Coordinates of C-alpha atoms and ligand atoms in Angstrom, one line a residue:
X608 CA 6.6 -6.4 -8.1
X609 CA 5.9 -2.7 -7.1
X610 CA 5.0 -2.6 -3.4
X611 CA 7.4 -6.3 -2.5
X612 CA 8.5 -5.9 0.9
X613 CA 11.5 -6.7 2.3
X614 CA 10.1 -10.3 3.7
X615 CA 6.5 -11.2 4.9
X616 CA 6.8 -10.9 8.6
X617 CA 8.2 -8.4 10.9
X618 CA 9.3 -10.6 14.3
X619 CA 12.0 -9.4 16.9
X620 CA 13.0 -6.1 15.6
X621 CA 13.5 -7.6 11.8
X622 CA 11.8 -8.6 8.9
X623 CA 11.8 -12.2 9.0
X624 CA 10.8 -14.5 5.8
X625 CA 9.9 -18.4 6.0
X626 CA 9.0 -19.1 2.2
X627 CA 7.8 -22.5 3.3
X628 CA 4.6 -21.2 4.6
X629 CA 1.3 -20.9 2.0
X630 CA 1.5 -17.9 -0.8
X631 CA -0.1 -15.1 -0.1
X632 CA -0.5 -13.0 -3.5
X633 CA -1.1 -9.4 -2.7
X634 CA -3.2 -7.7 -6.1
X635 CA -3.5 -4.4 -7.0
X636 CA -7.7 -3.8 -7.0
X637 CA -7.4 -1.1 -9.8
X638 CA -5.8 -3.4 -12.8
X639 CA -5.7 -6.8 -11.1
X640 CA -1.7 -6.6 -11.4
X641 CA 0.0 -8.1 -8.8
X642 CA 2.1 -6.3 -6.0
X643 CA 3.8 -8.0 -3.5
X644 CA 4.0 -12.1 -2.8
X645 CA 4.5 -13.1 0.7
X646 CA 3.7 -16.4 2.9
X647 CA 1.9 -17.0 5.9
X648 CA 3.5 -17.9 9.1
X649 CA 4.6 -21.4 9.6
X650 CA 4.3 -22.8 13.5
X651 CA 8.0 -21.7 14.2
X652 CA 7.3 -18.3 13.4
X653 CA 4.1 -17.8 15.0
X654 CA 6.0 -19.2 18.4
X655 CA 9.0 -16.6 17.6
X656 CA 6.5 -13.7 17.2
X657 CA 4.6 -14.9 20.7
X658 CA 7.7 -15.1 22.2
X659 CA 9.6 -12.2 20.9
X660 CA 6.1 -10.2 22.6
X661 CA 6.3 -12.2 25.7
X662 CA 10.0 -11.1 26.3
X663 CA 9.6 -7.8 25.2
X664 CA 6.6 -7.0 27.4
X665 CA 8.2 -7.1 30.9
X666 CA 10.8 -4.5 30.6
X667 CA 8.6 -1.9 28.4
X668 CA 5.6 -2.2 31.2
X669 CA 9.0 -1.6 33.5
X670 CA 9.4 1.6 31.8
X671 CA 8.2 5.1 33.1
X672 CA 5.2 5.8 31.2
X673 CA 6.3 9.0 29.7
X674 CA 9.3 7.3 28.2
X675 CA 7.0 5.2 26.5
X676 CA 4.7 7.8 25.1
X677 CA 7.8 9.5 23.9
X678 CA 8.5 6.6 21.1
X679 CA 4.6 6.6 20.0
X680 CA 5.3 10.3 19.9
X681 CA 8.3 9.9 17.5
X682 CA 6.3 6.7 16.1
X683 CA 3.9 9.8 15.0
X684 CA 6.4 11.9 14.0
X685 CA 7.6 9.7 11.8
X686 CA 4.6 8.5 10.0
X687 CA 3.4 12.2 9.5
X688 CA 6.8 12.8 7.4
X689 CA 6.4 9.4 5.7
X690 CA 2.8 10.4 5.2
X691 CA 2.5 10.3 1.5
X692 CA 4.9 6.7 0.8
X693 CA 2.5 5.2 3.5
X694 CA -0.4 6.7 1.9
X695 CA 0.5 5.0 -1.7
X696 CA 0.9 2.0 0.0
X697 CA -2.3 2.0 1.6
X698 CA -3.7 2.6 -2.0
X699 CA -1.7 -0.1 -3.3
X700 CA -2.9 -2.4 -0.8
X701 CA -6.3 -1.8 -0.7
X702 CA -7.7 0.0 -4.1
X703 CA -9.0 3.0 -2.1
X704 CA -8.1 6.4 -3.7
X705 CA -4.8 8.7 -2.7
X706 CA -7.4 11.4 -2.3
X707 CA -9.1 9.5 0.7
X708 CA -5.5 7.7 1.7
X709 CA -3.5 11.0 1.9
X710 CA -6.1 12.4 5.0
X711 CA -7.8 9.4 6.3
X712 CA -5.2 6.3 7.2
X713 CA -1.5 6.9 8.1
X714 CA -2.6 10.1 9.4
X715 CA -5.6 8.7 11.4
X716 CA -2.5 6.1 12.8
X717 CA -0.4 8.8 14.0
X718 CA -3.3 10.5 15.4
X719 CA -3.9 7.7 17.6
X720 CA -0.3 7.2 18.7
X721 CA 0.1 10.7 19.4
X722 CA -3.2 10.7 21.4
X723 CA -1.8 7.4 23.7
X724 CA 1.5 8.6 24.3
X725 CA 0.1 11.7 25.7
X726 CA -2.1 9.3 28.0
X727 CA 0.4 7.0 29.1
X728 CA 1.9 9.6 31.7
X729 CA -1.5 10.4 33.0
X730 CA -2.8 7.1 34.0
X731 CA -2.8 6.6 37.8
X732 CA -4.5 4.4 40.5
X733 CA -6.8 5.6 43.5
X734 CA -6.8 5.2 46.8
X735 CA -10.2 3.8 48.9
X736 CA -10.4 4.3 52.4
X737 CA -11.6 1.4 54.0
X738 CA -12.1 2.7 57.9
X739 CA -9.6 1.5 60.9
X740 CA -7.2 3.6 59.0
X741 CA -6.5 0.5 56.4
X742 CA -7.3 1.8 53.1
X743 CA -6.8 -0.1 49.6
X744 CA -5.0 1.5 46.6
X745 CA -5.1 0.4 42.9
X746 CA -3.1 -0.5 40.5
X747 CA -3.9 0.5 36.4
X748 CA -1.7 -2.8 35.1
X749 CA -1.1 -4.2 31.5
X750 CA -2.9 -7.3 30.6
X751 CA 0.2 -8.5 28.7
X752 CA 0.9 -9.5 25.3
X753 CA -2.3 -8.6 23.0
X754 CA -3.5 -9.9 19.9
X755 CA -4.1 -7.5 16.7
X756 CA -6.5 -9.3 13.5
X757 CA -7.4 -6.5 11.2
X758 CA -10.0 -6.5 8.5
X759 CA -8.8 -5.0 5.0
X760 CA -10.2 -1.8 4.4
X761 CA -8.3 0.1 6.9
X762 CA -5.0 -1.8 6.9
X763 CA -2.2 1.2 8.6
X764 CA -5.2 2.6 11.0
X765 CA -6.6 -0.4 12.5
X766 CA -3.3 -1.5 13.0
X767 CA -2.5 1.9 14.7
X768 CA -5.6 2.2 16.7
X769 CA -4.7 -1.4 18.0
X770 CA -0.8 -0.8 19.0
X771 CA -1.5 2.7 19.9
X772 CA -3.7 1.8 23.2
X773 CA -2.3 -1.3 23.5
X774 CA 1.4 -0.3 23.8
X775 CA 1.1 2.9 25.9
X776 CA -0.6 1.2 28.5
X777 CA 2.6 -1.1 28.7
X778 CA 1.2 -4.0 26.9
X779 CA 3.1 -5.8 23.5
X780 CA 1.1 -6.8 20.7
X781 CA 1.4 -9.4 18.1
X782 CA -0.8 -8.1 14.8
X783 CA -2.0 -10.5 11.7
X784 CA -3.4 -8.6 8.8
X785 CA -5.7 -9.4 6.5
X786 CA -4.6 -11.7 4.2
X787 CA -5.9 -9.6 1.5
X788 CA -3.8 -6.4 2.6
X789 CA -0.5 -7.8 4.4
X790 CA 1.7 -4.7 3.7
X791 CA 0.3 -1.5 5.8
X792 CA 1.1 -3.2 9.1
X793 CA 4.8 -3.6 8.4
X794 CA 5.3 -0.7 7.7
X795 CA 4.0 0.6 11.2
X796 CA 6.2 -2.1 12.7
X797 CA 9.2 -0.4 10.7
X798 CA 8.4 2.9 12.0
X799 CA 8.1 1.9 15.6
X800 CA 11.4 0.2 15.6
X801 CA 12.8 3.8 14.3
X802 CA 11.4 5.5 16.9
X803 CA 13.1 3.6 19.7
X804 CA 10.3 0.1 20.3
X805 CA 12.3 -2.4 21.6
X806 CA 12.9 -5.3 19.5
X807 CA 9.4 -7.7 19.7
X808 CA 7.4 -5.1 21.3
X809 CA 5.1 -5.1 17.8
X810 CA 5.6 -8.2 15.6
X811 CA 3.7 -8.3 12.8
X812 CA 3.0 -11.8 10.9
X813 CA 0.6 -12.4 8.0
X814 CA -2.1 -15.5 7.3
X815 CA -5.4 -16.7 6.3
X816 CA -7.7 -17.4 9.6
X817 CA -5.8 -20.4 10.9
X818 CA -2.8 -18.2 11.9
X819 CA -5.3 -15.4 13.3
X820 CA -6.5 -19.2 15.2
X821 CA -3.2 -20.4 16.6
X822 CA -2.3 -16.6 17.7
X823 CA -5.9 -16.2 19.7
X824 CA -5.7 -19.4 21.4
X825 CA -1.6 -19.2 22.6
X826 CA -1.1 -19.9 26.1
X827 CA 0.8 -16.4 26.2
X828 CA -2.4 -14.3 24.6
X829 CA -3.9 -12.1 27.5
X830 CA -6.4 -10.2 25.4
X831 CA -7.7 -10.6 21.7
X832 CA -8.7 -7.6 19.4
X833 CA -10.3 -8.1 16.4
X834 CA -11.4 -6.0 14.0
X835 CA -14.1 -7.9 11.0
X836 CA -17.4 -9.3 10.5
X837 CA -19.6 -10.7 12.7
X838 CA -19.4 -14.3 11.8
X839 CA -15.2 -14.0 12.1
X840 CA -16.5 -12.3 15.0
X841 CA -18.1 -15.0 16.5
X842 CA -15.2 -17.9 16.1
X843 CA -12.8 -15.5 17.4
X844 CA -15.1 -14.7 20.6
X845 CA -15.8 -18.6 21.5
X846 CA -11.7 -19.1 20.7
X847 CA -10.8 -16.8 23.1
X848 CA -13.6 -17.3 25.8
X849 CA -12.0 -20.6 26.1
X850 CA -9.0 -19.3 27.5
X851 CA -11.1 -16.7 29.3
X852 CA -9.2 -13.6 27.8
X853 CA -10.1 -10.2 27.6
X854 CA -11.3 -9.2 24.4
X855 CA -12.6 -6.3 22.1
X856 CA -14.8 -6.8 19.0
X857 CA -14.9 -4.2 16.1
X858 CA -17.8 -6.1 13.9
X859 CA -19.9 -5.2 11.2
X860 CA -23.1 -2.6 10.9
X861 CA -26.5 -2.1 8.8
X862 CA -26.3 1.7 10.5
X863 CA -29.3 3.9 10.0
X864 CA -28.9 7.7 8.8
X865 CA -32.2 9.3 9.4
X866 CA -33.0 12.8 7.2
X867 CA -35.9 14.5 8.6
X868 CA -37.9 16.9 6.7
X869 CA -36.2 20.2 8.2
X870 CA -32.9 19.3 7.5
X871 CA -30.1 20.8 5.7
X872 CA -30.2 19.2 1.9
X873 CA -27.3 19.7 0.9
X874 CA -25.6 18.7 3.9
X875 CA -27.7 15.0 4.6
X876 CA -26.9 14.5 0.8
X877 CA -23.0 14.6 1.5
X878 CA -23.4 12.8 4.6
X879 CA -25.1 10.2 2.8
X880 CA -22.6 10.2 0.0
X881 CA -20.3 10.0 2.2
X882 CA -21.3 7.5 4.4
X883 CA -22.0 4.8 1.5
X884 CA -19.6 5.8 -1.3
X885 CA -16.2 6.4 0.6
X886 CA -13.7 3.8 0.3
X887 CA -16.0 2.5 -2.3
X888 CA -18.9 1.6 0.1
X889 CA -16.1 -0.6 2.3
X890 CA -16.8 1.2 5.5
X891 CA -18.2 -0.7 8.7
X892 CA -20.1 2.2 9.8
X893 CA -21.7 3.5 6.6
X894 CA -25.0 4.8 7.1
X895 CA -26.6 1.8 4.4
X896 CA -30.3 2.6 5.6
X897 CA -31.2 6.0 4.9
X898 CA -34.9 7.1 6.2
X899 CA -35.7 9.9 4.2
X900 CA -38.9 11.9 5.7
X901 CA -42.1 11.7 3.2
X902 CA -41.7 15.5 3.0
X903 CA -38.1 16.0 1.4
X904 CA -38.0 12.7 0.0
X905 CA -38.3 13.8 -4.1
X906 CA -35.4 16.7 -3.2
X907 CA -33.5 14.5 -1.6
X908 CA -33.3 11.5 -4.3
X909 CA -32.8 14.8 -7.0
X910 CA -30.0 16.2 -5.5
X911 CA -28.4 12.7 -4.2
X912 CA -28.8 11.1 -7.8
X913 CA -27.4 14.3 -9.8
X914 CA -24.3 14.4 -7.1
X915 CA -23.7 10.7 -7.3
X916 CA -23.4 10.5 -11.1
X917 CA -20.9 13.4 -11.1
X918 CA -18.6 11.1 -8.6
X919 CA -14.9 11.4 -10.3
X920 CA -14.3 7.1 -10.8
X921 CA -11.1 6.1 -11.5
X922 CA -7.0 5.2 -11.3
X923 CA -6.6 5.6 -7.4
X924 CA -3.1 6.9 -7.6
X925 CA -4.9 9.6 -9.5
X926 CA -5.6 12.6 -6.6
X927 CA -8.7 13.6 -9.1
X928 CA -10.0 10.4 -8.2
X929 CA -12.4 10.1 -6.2
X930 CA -14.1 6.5 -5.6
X931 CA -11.8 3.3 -6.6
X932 CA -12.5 -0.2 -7.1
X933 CA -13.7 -3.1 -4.7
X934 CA -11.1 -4.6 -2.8
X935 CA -11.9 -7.9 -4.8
X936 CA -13.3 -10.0 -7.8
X937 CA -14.8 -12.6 -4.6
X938 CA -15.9 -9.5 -3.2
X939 CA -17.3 -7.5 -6.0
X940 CA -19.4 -10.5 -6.9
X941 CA -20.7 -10.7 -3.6
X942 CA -22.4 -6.8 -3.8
X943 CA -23.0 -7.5 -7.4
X944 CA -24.8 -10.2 -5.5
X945 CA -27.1 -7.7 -3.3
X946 CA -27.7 -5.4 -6.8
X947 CA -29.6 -7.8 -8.1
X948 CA -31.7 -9.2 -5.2
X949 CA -32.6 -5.7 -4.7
X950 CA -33.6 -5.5 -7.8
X951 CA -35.3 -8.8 -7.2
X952 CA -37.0 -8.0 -4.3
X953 CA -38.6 -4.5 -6.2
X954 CA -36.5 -1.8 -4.7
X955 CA -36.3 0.5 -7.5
X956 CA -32.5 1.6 -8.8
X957 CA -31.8 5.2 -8.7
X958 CA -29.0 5.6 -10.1
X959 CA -25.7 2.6 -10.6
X960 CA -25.6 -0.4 -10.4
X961 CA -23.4 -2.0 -12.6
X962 CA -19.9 -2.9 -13.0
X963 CA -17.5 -0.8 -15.4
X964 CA -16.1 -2.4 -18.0
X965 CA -12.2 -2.2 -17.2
X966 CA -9.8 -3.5 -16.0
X967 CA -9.6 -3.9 -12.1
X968 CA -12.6 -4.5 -9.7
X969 CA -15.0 -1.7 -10.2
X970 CA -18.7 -1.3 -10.0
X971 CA -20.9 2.1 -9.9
X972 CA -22.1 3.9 -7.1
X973 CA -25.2 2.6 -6.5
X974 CA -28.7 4.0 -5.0
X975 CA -31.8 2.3 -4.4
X976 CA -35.3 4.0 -4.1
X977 CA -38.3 2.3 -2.3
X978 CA -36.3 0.3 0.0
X979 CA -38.6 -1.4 2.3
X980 CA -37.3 -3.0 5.8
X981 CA -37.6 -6.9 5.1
X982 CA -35.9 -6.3 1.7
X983 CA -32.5 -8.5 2.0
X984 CA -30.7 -5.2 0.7
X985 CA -31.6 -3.2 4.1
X986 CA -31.1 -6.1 6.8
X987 CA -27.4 -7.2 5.5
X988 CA -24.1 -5.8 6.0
X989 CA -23.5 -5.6 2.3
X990 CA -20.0 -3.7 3.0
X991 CA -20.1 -1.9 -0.7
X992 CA -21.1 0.9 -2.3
X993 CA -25.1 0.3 -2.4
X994 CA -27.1 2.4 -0.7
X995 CA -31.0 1.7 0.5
X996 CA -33.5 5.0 0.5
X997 CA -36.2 3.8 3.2
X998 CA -39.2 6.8 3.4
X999 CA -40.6 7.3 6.9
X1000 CA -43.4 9.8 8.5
X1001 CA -42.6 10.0 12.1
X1002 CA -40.0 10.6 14.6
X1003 CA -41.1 7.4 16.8
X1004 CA -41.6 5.0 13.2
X1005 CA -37.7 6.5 11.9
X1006 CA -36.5 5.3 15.6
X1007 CA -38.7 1.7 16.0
X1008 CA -37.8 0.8 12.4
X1009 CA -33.7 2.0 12.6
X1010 CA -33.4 -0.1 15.6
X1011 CA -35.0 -3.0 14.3
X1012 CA -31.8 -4.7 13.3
X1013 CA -29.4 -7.2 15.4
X1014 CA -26.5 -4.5 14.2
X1015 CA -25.9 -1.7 16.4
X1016 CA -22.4 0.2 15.3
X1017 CA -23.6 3.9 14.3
X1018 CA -26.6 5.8 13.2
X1019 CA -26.8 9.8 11.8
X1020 CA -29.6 12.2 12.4
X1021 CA -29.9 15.0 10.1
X1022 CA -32.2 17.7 11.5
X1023 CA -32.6 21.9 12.5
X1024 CA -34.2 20.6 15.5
X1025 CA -31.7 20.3 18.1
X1026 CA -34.3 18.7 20.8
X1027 CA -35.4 16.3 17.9
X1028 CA -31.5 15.1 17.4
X1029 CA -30.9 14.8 20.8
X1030 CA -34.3 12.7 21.4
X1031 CA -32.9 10.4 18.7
X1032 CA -29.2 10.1 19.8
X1033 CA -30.8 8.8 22.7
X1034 CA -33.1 6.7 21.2
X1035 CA -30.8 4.9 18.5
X1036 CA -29.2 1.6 19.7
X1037 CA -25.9 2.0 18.7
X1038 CA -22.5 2.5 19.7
X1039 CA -21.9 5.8 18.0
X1040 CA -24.3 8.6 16.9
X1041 CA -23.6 11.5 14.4
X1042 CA -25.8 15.0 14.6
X1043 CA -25.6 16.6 11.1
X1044 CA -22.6 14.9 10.7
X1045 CA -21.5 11.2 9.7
X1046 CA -18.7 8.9 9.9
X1047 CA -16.4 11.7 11.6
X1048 CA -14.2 9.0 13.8
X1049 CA -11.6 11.5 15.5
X1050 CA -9.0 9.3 17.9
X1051 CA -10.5 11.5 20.8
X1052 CA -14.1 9.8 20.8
X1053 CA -14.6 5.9 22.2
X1054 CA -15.9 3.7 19.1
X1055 CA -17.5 0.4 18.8
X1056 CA -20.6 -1.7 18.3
X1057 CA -23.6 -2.4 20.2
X1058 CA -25.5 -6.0 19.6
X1059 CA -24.0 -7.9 17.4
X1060 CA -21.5 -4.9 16.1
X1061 CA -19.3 -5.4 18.8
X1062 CA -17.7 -5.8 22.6
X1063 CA -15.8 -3.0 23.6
X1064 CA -14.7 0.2 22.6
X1065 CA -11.2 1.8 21.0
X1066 CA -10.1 5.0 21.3
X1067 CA -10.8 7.8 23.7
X1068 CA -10.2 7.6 27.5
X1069 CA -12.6 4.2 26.8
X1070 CA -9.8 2.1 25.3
X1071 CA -7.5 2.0 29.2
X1072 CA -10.5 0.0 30.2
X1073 CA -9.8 -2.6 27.7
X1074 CA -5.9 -2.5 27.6
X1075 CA -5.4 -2.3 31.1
X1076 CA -6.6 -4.5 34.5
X1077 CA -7.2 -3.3 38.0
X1078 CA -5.4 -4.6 40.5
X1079 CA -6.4 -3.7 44.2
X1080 CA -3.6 -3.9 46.8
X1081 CA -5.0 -3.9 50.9
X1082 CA -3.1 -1.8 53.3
X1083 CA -3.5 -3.3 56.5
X1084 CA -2.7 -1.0 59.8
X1085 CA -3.7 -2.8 62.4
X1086 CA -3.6 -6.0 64.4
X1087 CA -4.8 -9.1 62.3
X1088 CA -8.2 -9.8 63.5
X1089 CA -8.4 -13.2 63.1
X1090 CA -11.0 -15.4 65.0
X1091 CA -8.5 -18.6 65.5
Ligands
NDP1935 P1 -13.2 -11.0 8.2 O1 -14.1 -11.2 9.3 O2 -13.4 -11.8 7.0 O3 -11.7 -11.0 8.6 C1 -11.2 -10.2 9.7 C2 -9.9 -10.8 10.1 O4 -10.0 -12.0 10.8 C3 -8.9 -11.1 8.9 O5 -7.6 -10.8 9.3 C4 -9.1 -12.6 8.8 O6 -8.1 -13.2 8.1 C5 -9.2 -13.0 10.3 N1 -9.8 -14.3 10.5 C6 -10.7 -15.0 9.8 N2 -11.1 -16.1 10.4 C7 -10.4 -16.2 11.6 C8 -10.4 -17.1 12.6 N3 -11.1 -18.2 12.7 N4 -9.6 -16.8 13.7 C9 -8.8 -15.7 13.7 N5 -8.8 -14.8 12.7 C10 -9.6 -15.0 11.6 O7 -13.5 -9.4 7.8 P2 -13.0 -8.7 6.5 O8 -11.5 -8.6 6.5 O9 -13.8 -9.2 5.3 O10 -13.5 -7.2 6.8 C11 -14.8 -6.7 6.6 C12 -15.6 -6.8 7.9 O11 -15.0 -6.1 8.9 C13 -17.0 -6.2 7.8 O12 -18.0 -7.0 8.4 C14 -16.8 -4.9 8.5 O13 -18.0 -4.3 9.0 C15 -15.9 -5.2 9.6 N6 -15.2 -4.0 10.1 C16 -15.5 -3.6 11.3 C17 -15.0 -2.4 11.8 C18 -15.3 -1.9 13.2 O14 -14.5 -1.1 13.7 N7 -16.4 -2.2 13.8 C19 -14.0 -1.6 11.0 C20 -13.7 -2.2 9.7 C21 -14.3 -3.4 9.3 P3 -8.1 -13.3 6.5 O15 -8.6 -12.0 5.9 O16 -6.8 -13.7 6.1 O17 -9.2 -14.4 6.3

């Protein structure tokens, strides 16, 4: 098998193997071959992992900061070299084409480990005058050992944008996959071990939800971050509320991407492209509702079917390629699924919206026209390539009908009217908004959900707040006024 690690789980410093735990069959989306076999973690192996992170923890927190930036640093160092092994991986694993892998995943992980290990050094406390000449002075602490559950269609950079934070603030980390793309993450565990970790710092074990379970609700788990849909989203909220631990949510979207009439064509058709076709539609932020103002509504759906039907489709590992399969048959049906209730429901199909007869997982690109906003097609998450054209007159109706969702992850606002963009980013509810841009997620900028998209918020100087605690310590000066 082409992409077989070395064993399934990466506990301690090692890979570690227990082939008495469930199969996990990892396919390749493009021909339906298969890859790599591996097992979930059996109950021993989720307690070495836990405890491995445990240990590990005390003396890395124990550690002067910059000493731990400076093996995320290497960490970076080494994924950039590696960049193009790690990026056929990432295809392997999860169908997406090299072109897209090659500049958007290993590269975006060592752009967030590069960005924490710069910020380790340079997180400090205050100091709070409290009058009598006592004063109070805080301490920036790590919560502990953290929990990592990734989704599949960003396997090496959620991964990444998880440890990153997590372990430059002094914290370990124990990090399930998606059982669907087990291989990314152990590979990031390698690396980190290169670059000088300490054994157990980031332990990497695979499984279906029941190990993503066991790991939320350990004794040992300070904080839980998960990264999937909302309903996952849900169980793993309530698990860890139980245990009142901290927590961040990456969930799912129904983003709007509002064109008004004055805006660059060209430019809202790429971002529109862009935000609904890349990684085949698999994107949690993909603009999916695109208003279109009455006004440059017929150029729009021109230029945006022409562009779409020239779309290179094909082998991923080709670097002409330039949109791959769906990550799954399951899957595939399931957008199949929203084709034909749009259909159904009258939107009116553009342009797709079929599958491709060969092998692998693949469907068209697919646009519908006509959308209107009680169609099922623009209130789910469909998480594929099928985007919904919504026409709108005014700036007020775009705003009332994009936020008239329970999602809130991203919107886009193509426009020449800089007040108008502004008025909207302010408007939108949502946790991210794009001017004349969309999808740009640099490491530098907090991201996350509003609603039901999400607690939370990784990345930027946002993510100390959610991998660190504050602990206040009193300085008393004085005689102990006590009235006994
Ligand atoms: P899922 O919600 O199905 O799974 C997410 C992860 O949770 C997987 O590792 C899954 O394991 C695990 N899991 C499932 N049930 C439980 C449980 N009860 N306890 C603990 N862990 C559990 O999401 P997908 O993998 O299908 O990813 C797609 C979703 O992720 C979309 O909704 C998308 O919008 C969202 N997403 C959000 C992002 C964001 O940053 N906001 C970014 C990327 C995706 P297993 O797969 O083995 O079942």
């Amino acid at each position: 098998m082409r992409a077989q690690p070395v064993a399934s789980h990466f506990i301690d410093g090692a890979y570690v193997e227990d082939t008495t735990g469930a199969p996990i069959l990892c396919t390749y989306a493009a021909t339906g071959e298969d890859i790599a076999r591996l097992h979930e973690a059996t109950p021993p192996l989720i307690e070495a992992a836990m405890a491995a992170a445990a240990r590990a923890q005390i003396a890395w927190a124990a550690l002067r900061p910059v000493e731990r930036g400076r093996v995320l640093h290497k960490a970076a160092e080494i994924i950039r070299a590696r960049n193009r092994e790690l990026s056929e991986l990432e295809t392997l694993d999860t169908g997406k084409p090299l072109q897209e892998t090659l500049v958007a995943d290993a590269s975006s992980g060592a752009d967030a480990l590069e960005y924490f290990a710069g910020f380790a050094a340079t997180v400090t406390g205050q100091t709070v005058p409290v009058g009598g000449g006592d004063f109070v002075y805080t301490l920036r602490e790590p919560l502990g050992v953290c929990v990592g559950i990734g989704a599949w269609n960003y396997p090496t950079q959620i991964a990444c944008w998880k440890a990153a934070p997590a372990l430059a603030f002094g914290n370990a980390m124990v990090f399930k996959p998606s059982e669907v793309t087990p291989l990314c993450a152990l590979k990031i565990a390698e690396i980190l071990i290169e670059a000088g970790a300490p054994p157990g710092l980031f332990n990497v074990v695979q499984g279906r939800g029941a190990v993503g379970g066991a790991l939320v609700t350990d004794p040992r788990t300070a904080k839980v971050s998960l990264t999937g849909s909302v309903p996952t989203g849900r169980k793993v909220y309530a698990a860890a509320a139980e245990g009142i631990r901290n927590v961040t949510m990456e969930l799912g979207g129904k983003s709007p991407l509002i064109v008004f009439d004055d805006a660059s064509l060209e430019d809202a058709v790429g971002a529109a492209m862009l935000g609904n076709f890349y990684s085949s539609g698999q994107i949690c932020s993909n603009g999916t509702r695109v208003f279109v103002q009455k006004g440059i509504k017929a150029r729009f759906l021109d230029r945006l079917k022409a562009r779409t039907e020239a779309i290179v489709i094909g082998e991923p590992l080709d670097e002409a390629t330039q949109f791959g399969p769906m990550i799954t048959a399951d899957h595939l049906d399931k957008v199949m699924g929203y084709v034909e209730r749009g259909l159904a429901e009258g939107a009116t199909l553009l342009t797709g919206g079929a599958r491709l007869n060969r092998p692998g997982t693949y469907m068209q690109p697919t646009v519908f026209a006509d959308v209107t906003d009680t169609m099922t097609i623009a209130r789910e998450e469909i998480f594929g390539p099928v985007m919904a054209v919504l026409d709108f007159e005014t700036e007020d109706e775009a705003i009332r009908r994009a936020n008239a969702t329970e999602f809130g992850l991203a919107a886009g606002v193509f426009t020449a009217d800089l007040a108008r963009a502004h008025r909207v980013a302010a408007r939108v509810e949502a946790g991210t908004c794009w001017i004349n841009a969309y999808n740009l997620t640099p490491v530098e900028a907090p991201f996350g959900g509003s609603k039901l998209s999400g607690v939370g918020r990784e990345n930027g100087h946002a993510a100390l707040e959610y991998y660190t605690q504050v602990k206040s310590v009193y300085v008393g000066t004085g005689p102990v006024d006590s009235p006994y």
